[in-house]
mmCIF file of C-alpha atoms in Angstrom:
data_model
loop_
_atom_site.group_PDB
_atom_site.id
_atom_site.type_symbol
_atom_site.label_atom_id
_atom_site.label_comp_id
_atom_site.label_asym_id
_atom_site.label_seq_id
_atom_site.Cartn_x
_atom_site.Cartn_y
_atom_site.Cartn_z
ATOM 1 C CA MET A 1 8.969 -0.488 17.909
ATOM 2 C CA SER A 2 6.577 -2.837 16.558
ATOM 3 C CA GLY A 3 5.129 -5.830 17.869
ATOM 4 C CA PRO A 4 2.202 -7.142 19.977
ATOM 5 C CA ALA A 5 0.525 -4.411 22.208
ATOM 6 C CA THR A 6 0.868 -4.902 26.085
ATOM 7 C CA SER A 7 -1.237 -3.562 28.834
ATOM 8 C CA PHE A 8 0.125 -3.734 32.903
ATOM 9 C CA TYR A 9 -0.745 -1.519 35.916
ATOM 10 C CA VAL A 10 1.016 -1.417 39.033
ATOM 11 C CA PRO A 11 -1.014 0.194 41.881
ATOM 12 C CA GLY A 12 -0.102 3.396 42.710
ATOM 13 C CA LEU A 13 2.685 4.068 39.866
ATOM 14 C CA MET A 14 0.042 5.602 37.664
ATOM 15 C CA LYS A 15 -0.660 9.025 39.146
ATOM 16 C CA ASN A 16 3.452 9.183 39.291
ATOM 17 C CA SER A 17 3.906 8.146 35.768
ATOM 18 C CA ILE A 18 4.080 9.098 32.801
ATOM 19 C CA ARG A 19 2.312 6.788 30.174
ATOM 20 C CA ALA A 20 3.895 6.407 26.414
ATOM 21 C CA LEU A 21 1.268 4.695 24.172
ATOM 22 C CA CYS A 22 1.664 3.204 20.881
ATOM 23 C CA ASN A 23 -2.216 3.106 20.928
ATOM 24 C CA ALA A 24 -3.109 6.688 21.353
ATOM 25 C CA TYR A 25 -6.934 6.918 21.066
ATOM 26 C CA THR A 26 -9.189 9.215 22.695
ATOM 27 C CA SER A 27 -11.694 6.434 22.574
ATOM 28 C CA GLU A 28 -9.375 4.092 24.861
ATOM 29 C CA ARG A 29 -9.009 7.488 27.507
ATOM 30 C CA PHE A 30 -5.980 8.019 25.997
ATOM 31 C CA ASN A 31 -5.941 11.936 27.330
ATOM 32 C CA PRO A 32 -3.385 14.155 25.501
ATOM 33 C CA THR A 33 -3.920 17.074 27.686
ATOM 34 C CA THR A 34 -2.913 15.012 30.741
ATOM 35 C CA ARG A 35 0.319 13.084 31.664
ATOM 36 C CA GLU A 36 0.440 10.852 28.721
ATOM 37 C CA VAL A 37 1.833 11.256 25.246
ATOM 38 C CA SER A 38 1.330 9.447 22.410
ATOM 39 C CA ILE A 39 4.915 7.800 20.348
ATOM 40 C CA PRO A 40 5.022 6.151 16.694
ATOM 41 C CA GLU A 41 4.838 2.510 15.774
ATOM 42 C CA ILE A 42 8.075 1.673 13.351
ATOM 43 C CA SER A 43 8.713 -1.478 11.888
ATOM 44 C CA LEU A 44 12.289 -2.191 10.563
ATOM 45 C CA LYS A 45 13.052 -4.919 8.260
ATOM 46 C CA ARG A 46 16.625 -4.511 8.807
ATOM 47 C CA ASP A 47 18.761 -2.641 11.500
ATOM 48 C CA LYS A 48 19.736 -0.224 8.780
ATOM 49 C CA LEU A 49 17.785 3.263 6.947
ATOM 50 C CA GLU A 50 19.825 3.071 3.835
ATOM 51 C CA GLY A 51 17.870 2.843 1.315
ATOM 52 C CA LEU A 52 14.306 3.180 2.992
ATOM 53 C CA ILE A 53 14.291 6.644 3.552
ATOM 54 C CA ASP A 54 13.537 8.590 0.034
ATOM 55 C CA GLY A 55 11.048 8.605 -3.097
ATOM 56 C CA PRO A 56 10.376 9.921 -6.295
ATOM 57 C CA SER A 57 9.434 13.268 -7.535
ATOM 58 C CA LEU A 58 5.704 14.109 -7.840
ATOM 59 C CA SER A 59 6.227 13.552 -11.821
ATOM 60 C CA LYS A 60 6.819 9.926 -11.459
ATOM 61 C CA ARG A 61 3.727 9.324 -9.029
ATOM 62 C CA SER A 62 1.083 8.329 -11.362
ATOM 63 C CA ILE A 63 -0.974 7.060 -8.616
ATOM 64 C CA LEU A 64 -3.464 9.323 -6.700
ATOM 65 C CA SER A 65 -3.648 7.059 -3.396
ATOM 66 C CA PHE A 66 -2.834 3.767 -2.021
ATOM 67 C CA PHE A 67 -3.868 1.700 0.760
ATOM 68 C CA ALA A 68 -3.020 -2.052 1.444
ATOM 69 C CA GLY A 69 -3.932 -4.107 4.498
ATOM 70 C CA GLY A 70 -6.576 -6.040 6.519
ATOM 71 C CA ASN A 71 -9.893 -5.483 6.500
ATOM 72 C CA HIS A 72 -10.768 -4.995 10.318
ATOM 73 C CA GLY A 73 -11.880 -2.330 12.932
ATOM 74 C CA SER A 74 -14.565 0.478 12.107
ATOM 75 C CA VAL A 75 -12.619 2.841 9.348
ATOM 76 C CA LYS A 76 -11.151 0.168 7.324
ATOM 77 C CA PRO A 77 -15.014 -1.249 6.251
ATOM 78 C CA ILE A 78 -16.327 1.935 5.320
ATOM 79 C CA LEU A 79 -12.935 2.465 3.056
ATOM 80 C CA PHE A 80 -13.251 -0.505 1.555
ATOM 81 C CA LYS A 81 -17.244 -0.465 0.737
ATOM 82 C CA HIS A 82 -16.431 2.788 -1.251
ATOM 83 C CA TRP A 83 -13.273 2.454 -2.406
ATOM 84 C CA GLU A 84 -11.769 -1.056 -3.221
ATOM 85 C CA LYS A 85 -11.844 -2.202 -6.717
ATOM 86 C CA LYS A 86 -13.715 0.677 -7.320
ATOM 87 C CA ASP A 87 -11.344 3.813 -9.163
ATOM 88 C CA PRO A 88 -7.840 2.885 -9.889
ATOM 89 C CA GLU A 89 -6.596 6.404 -8.516
ATOM 90 C CA ILE A 90 -8.016 5.407 -5.024
ATOM 91 C CA GLN A 91 -5.949 2.144 -4.790
ATOM 92 C CA ALA A 92 -7.412 0.270 -1.628
ATOM 93 C CA HIS A 93 -6.534 -2.980 -1.216
ATOM 94 C CA SER A 94 -7.800 -6.157 1.598
ATOM 95 C CA TYR A 95 -4.831 -8.075 -0.052
ATOM 96 C CA LEU A 96 -2.183 -6.978 -3.325
ATOM 97 C CA PRO A 97 -2.144 -9.113 -5.864
ATOM 98 C CA ARG A 98 0.885 -11.382 -6.162
ATOM 99 C CA GLY A 99 3.821 -10.516 -7.172
ATOM 100 C CA VAL A 100 3.070 -6.378 -6.601
ATOM 101 C CA SER A 101 5.426 -4.545 -3.706
ATOM 102 C CA TYR A 102 4.001 -2.829 -1.319
ATOM 103 C CA SER A 103 6.665 -0.426 -0.917
ATOM 104 C CA ASP A 104 6.896 0.069 -4.607
ATOM 105 C CA LEU A 105 3.164 1.349 -4.661
ATOM 106 C CA MET A 106 3.644 3.653 -1.970
ATOM 107 C CA ARG A 107 6.380 5.370 -3.951
ATOM 108 C CA GLN A 108 4.241 5.742 -6.714
ATOM 109 C CA SER A 109 1.991 7.485 -4.813
ATOM 110 C CA LYS A 110 1.017 10.909 -3.729
ATOM 111 C CA TYR A 111 -0.893 10.290 -1.041
ATOM 112 C CA CYS A 112 -0.913 6.979 1.142
ATOM 113 C CA LEU A 113 -4.438 6.518 3.033
ATOM 114 C CA CYS A 114 -3.713 5.794 6.689
ATOM 115 C CA PRO A 115 -7.204 4.702 8.161
ATOM 116 C CA SER A 116 -7.770 3.158 11.959
ATOM 117 C CA GLY A 117 -7.757 -1.041 12.820
ATOM 118 C CA TYR A 118 -8.560 -2.711 15.770
ATOM 119 C CA GLU A 119 -4.822 -2.592 16.714
ATOM 120 C CA VAL A 120 -2.516 -0.223 18.056
ATOM 121 C CA ALA A 121 -1.615 2.660 15.533
ATOM 122 C CA ARG A 122 0.279 0.777 12.703
ATOM 123 C CA PRO A 123 3.339 1.944 11.074
ATOM 124 C CA ARG A 124 1.796 3.266 7.985
ATOM 125 C CA ILE A 125 2.396 6.546 8.557
ATOM 126 C CA VAL A 126 5.693 6.482 9.565
ATOM 127 C CA GLU A 127 6.179 4.167 6.309
ATOM 128 C CA ALA A 128 4.269 7.068 4.451
ATOM 129 C CA LEU A 129 6.559 9.873 5.310
ATOM 130 C CA TYR A 130 9.914 7.781 5.003
ATOM 131 C CA ASN A 131 8.651 6.717 1.038
ATOM 132 C CA GLY A 132 7.912 10.914 0.421
ATOM 133 C CA CYS A 133 4.213 9.901 0.295
ATOM 134 C CA VAL A 134 1.949 12.505 1.916
ATOM 135 C CA PRO A 135 0.084 10.556 4.827
ATOM 136 C CA VAL A 136 -3.668 10.745 4.832
ATOM 137 C CA LEU A 137 -5.139 10.235 8.001
ATOM 138 C CA ILE A 138 -8.409 8.717 8.837
ATOM 139 C CA SER A 139 -9.423 7.756 12.074
ATOM 140 C CA LYS A 140 -11.906 8.744 15.071
ATOM 141 C CA SER A 141 -9.892 9.193 17.765
ATOM 142 C CA TYR A 142 -6.732 8.406 17.064
ATOM 143 C CA VAL A 143 -3.548 11.260 18.189
ATOM 144 C CA PRO A 144 -1.138 11.489 16.240
ATOM 145 C CA PRO A 145 2.592 11.650 17.613
ATOM 146 C CA PHE A 146 4.415 14.975 18.508
ATOM 147 C CA THR A 147 1.617 16.958 17.926
ATOM 148 C CA ASP A 148 2.592 19.130 20.581
ATOM 149 C CA VAL A 149 5.565 20.460 18.273
ATOM 150 C CA LEU A 150 4.334 19.335 14.734
ATOM 151 C CA ASN A 151 1.304 20.480 12.890
ATOM 152 C CA ARG A 152 -0.127 18.070 11.065
ATOM 153 C CA LYS A 153 -2.241 19.537 8.644
ATOM 154 C CA SER A 154 1.062 20.864 7.213
ATOM 155 C CA PHE A 155 2.661 17.958 6.306
ATOM 156 C CA ALA A 156 -0.574 15.325 6.027
ATOM 157 C CA VAL A 157 -4.088 15.347 5.413
ATOM 158 C CA ILE A 158 -7.470 14.698 7.631
ATOM 159 C CA VAL A 159 -10.246 13.018 6.285
ATOM 160 C CA SER A 160 -13.436 12.090 8.388
ATOM 161 C CA LEU A 161 -15.029 8.821 8.527
ATOM 162 C CA GLU A 162 -18.093 10.847 6.876
ATOM 163 C CA GLN A 163 -15.663 12.472 4.108
ATOM 164 C CA ILE A 164 -14.532 8.771 2.798
ATOM 165 C CA PRO A 165 -17.332 8.492 0.247
ATOM 166 C CA ASP A 166 -15.961 12.267 -0.897
ATOM 167 C CA LEU A 167 -11.941 10.814 -0.924
ATOM 168 C CA LYS A 168 -11.064 11.503 -4.542
ATOM 169 C CA ASN A 169 -12.522 14.464 -4.987
ATOM 170 C CA ILE A 170 -10.986 16.434 -1.921
ATOM 171 C CA LEU A 171 -7.630 15.013 -2.715
ATOM 172 C CA MET A 172 -8.518 16.000 -6.491
ATOM 173 C CA GLY A 173 -9.152 19.297 -5.173
ATOM 174 C CA ILE A 174 -5.715 20.066 -3.257
ATOM 175 C CA PRO A 175 -3.795 22.396 -5.887
ATOM 176 C CA GLU A 176 -0.829 20.953 -6.722
ATOM 177 C CA ARG A 177 1.360 23.780 -5.423
ATOM 178 C CA LYS A 178 -0.244 22.879 -2.317
ATOM 179 C CA TYR A 179 0.721 19.137 -2.357
ATOM 180 C CA ILE A 180 4.518 20.429 -3.196
ATOM 181 C CA ARG A 181 4.740 22.545 -0.119
ATOM 182 C CA MET A 182 3.090 19.423 1.851
ATOM 183 C CA GLN A 183 5.744 16.913 0.337
ATOM 184 C CA MET A 184 8.638 19.515 1.186
ATOM 185 C CA ARG A 185 7.434 19.583 4.744
ATOM 186 C CA LEU A 186 6.950 15.927 5.013
ATOM 187 C CA ILE A 187 10.664 15.866 3.656
ATOM 188 C CA ARG A 188 11.610 18.006 6.697
ATOM 189 C CA VAL A 189 10.147 16.534 9.623
ATOM 190 C CA ARG A 190 10.591 12.603 8.941
ATOM 191 C CA ARG A 191 13.964 13.252 10.786
ATOM 192 C CA HIS A 192 11.943 13.307 13.694
ATOM 193 C CA PHE A 193 10.518 9.624 13.006
ATOM 194 C CA GLU A 194 13.923 8.158 11.577
ATOM 195 C CA LEU A 195 15.373 5.182 13.917
ATOM 196 C CA HIS A 196 19.025 4.783 14.808
ATOM 197 C CA VAL A 197 21.196 2.504 16.096
ATOM 198 C CA ASN A 198 23.091 5.613 17.949
ATOM 199 C CA PRO A 199 20.591 8.024 18.121
ATOM 200 C CA LYS A 200 20.725 11.050 16.181
ATOM 201 C CA THR A 201 20.068 14.840 17.070
ATOM 202 C CA PHE A 202 16.156 15.267 16.873
ATOM 203 C CA ASP A 203 15.469 11.547 15.784
ATOM 204 C CA VAL A 204 12.494 9.598 17.508
ATOM 205 C CA PHE A 205 14.649 9.059 19.951
ATOM 206 C CA HIS A 206 15.305 12.334 20.952
ATOM 207 C CA MET A 207 11.580 13.617 20.310
ATOM 208 C CA VAL A 208 9.920 10.685 22.739
ATOM 209 C CA LEU A 209 12.004 12.069 25.373
ATOM 210 C CA HIS A 210 11.232 15.575 24.626
ATOM 211 C CA SER A 211 7.200 14.679 24.553
ATOM 212 C CA ILE A 212 7.684 12.710 27.973
ATOM 213 C CA TRP A 213 9.756 16.228 29.399
ATOM 214 C CA LEU A 214 6.768 18.301 28.229
ATOM 215 C CA ARG A 215 4.411 16.126 30.028
ATOM 216 C CA ARG A 216 6.736 16.268 32.994
ATOM 217 C CA LEU A 217 6.554 20.106 32.695
ATOM 218 C CA ASN A 218 3.319 19.848 32.495
ATOM 219 C CA VAL A 219 3.355 22.238 29.191
ATOM 220 C CA ARG A 220 2.322 22.111 26.123
ATOM 221 C CA VAL A 221 3.579 23.891 23.132
ATOM 222 C CA SER A 222 1.310 24.922 20.634
ATOM 223 C CA ASP A 223 0.739 27.676 18.073
ATOM 224 C CA ASP A 224 -3.039 28.874 17.329
ATOM 225 C CA HIS A 225 -2.251 29.658 13.777
ATOM 226 C CA GLY A 226 -1.276 26.553 12.921
ATOM 227 C CA GLU A 227 2.508 26.464 12.148
ATOM 228 C CA MET A 228 4.935 24.036 12.394
ATOM 229 C CA LEU A 229 6.724 24.728 15.121
ATOM 230 C CA LEU A 230 9.935 22.261 14.829
ATOM 231 C CA ASP A 231 11.382 21.301 11.690
#
């Protein structure tokens, strides 16, 4: 579920179709209130999830936050300007040093930064979930997957571009009890982002179908109290 973005148009088909998109940005005219759904991008290096989904306990996560990725788009340059090589607790790398493992750093971190770039939504959010690292979503207009039934604020931190300079204070200001609750919820919801050769109940295959079905019925499942509706 990872690769180059492809776009095509069939005359007369759009008005009767439901679009499922990885690049679910409102700035690119994605509209979550219409017949469009956001789906996650998942990058698997092998055909099995064994060994990919896990992560150490809080006591073994010595890094406050981590990000590694190319410096492009409108968000990442701001992140690197304020944090690359500035603070060992906010690790932001445009290039990882030789011999350093990307997944190991994720598993050593409490929070994994997920800034937008030029391309479609990268698999970093799912990678964070797989590694038990609370994602920090930094974007101007990205609509995460499955927001009809998952309250992202229950297992992720939402940070605006204007808050990037204050990122460390924001993360340090989250009480440990609240962080533990978020990580527990993360562990509960990540099964909805798991991909299996033979689909399992409530995995990403079924979640995508569920999202499309809700649009087919023109129904939005929401909760004004911000509770996690499905876990």
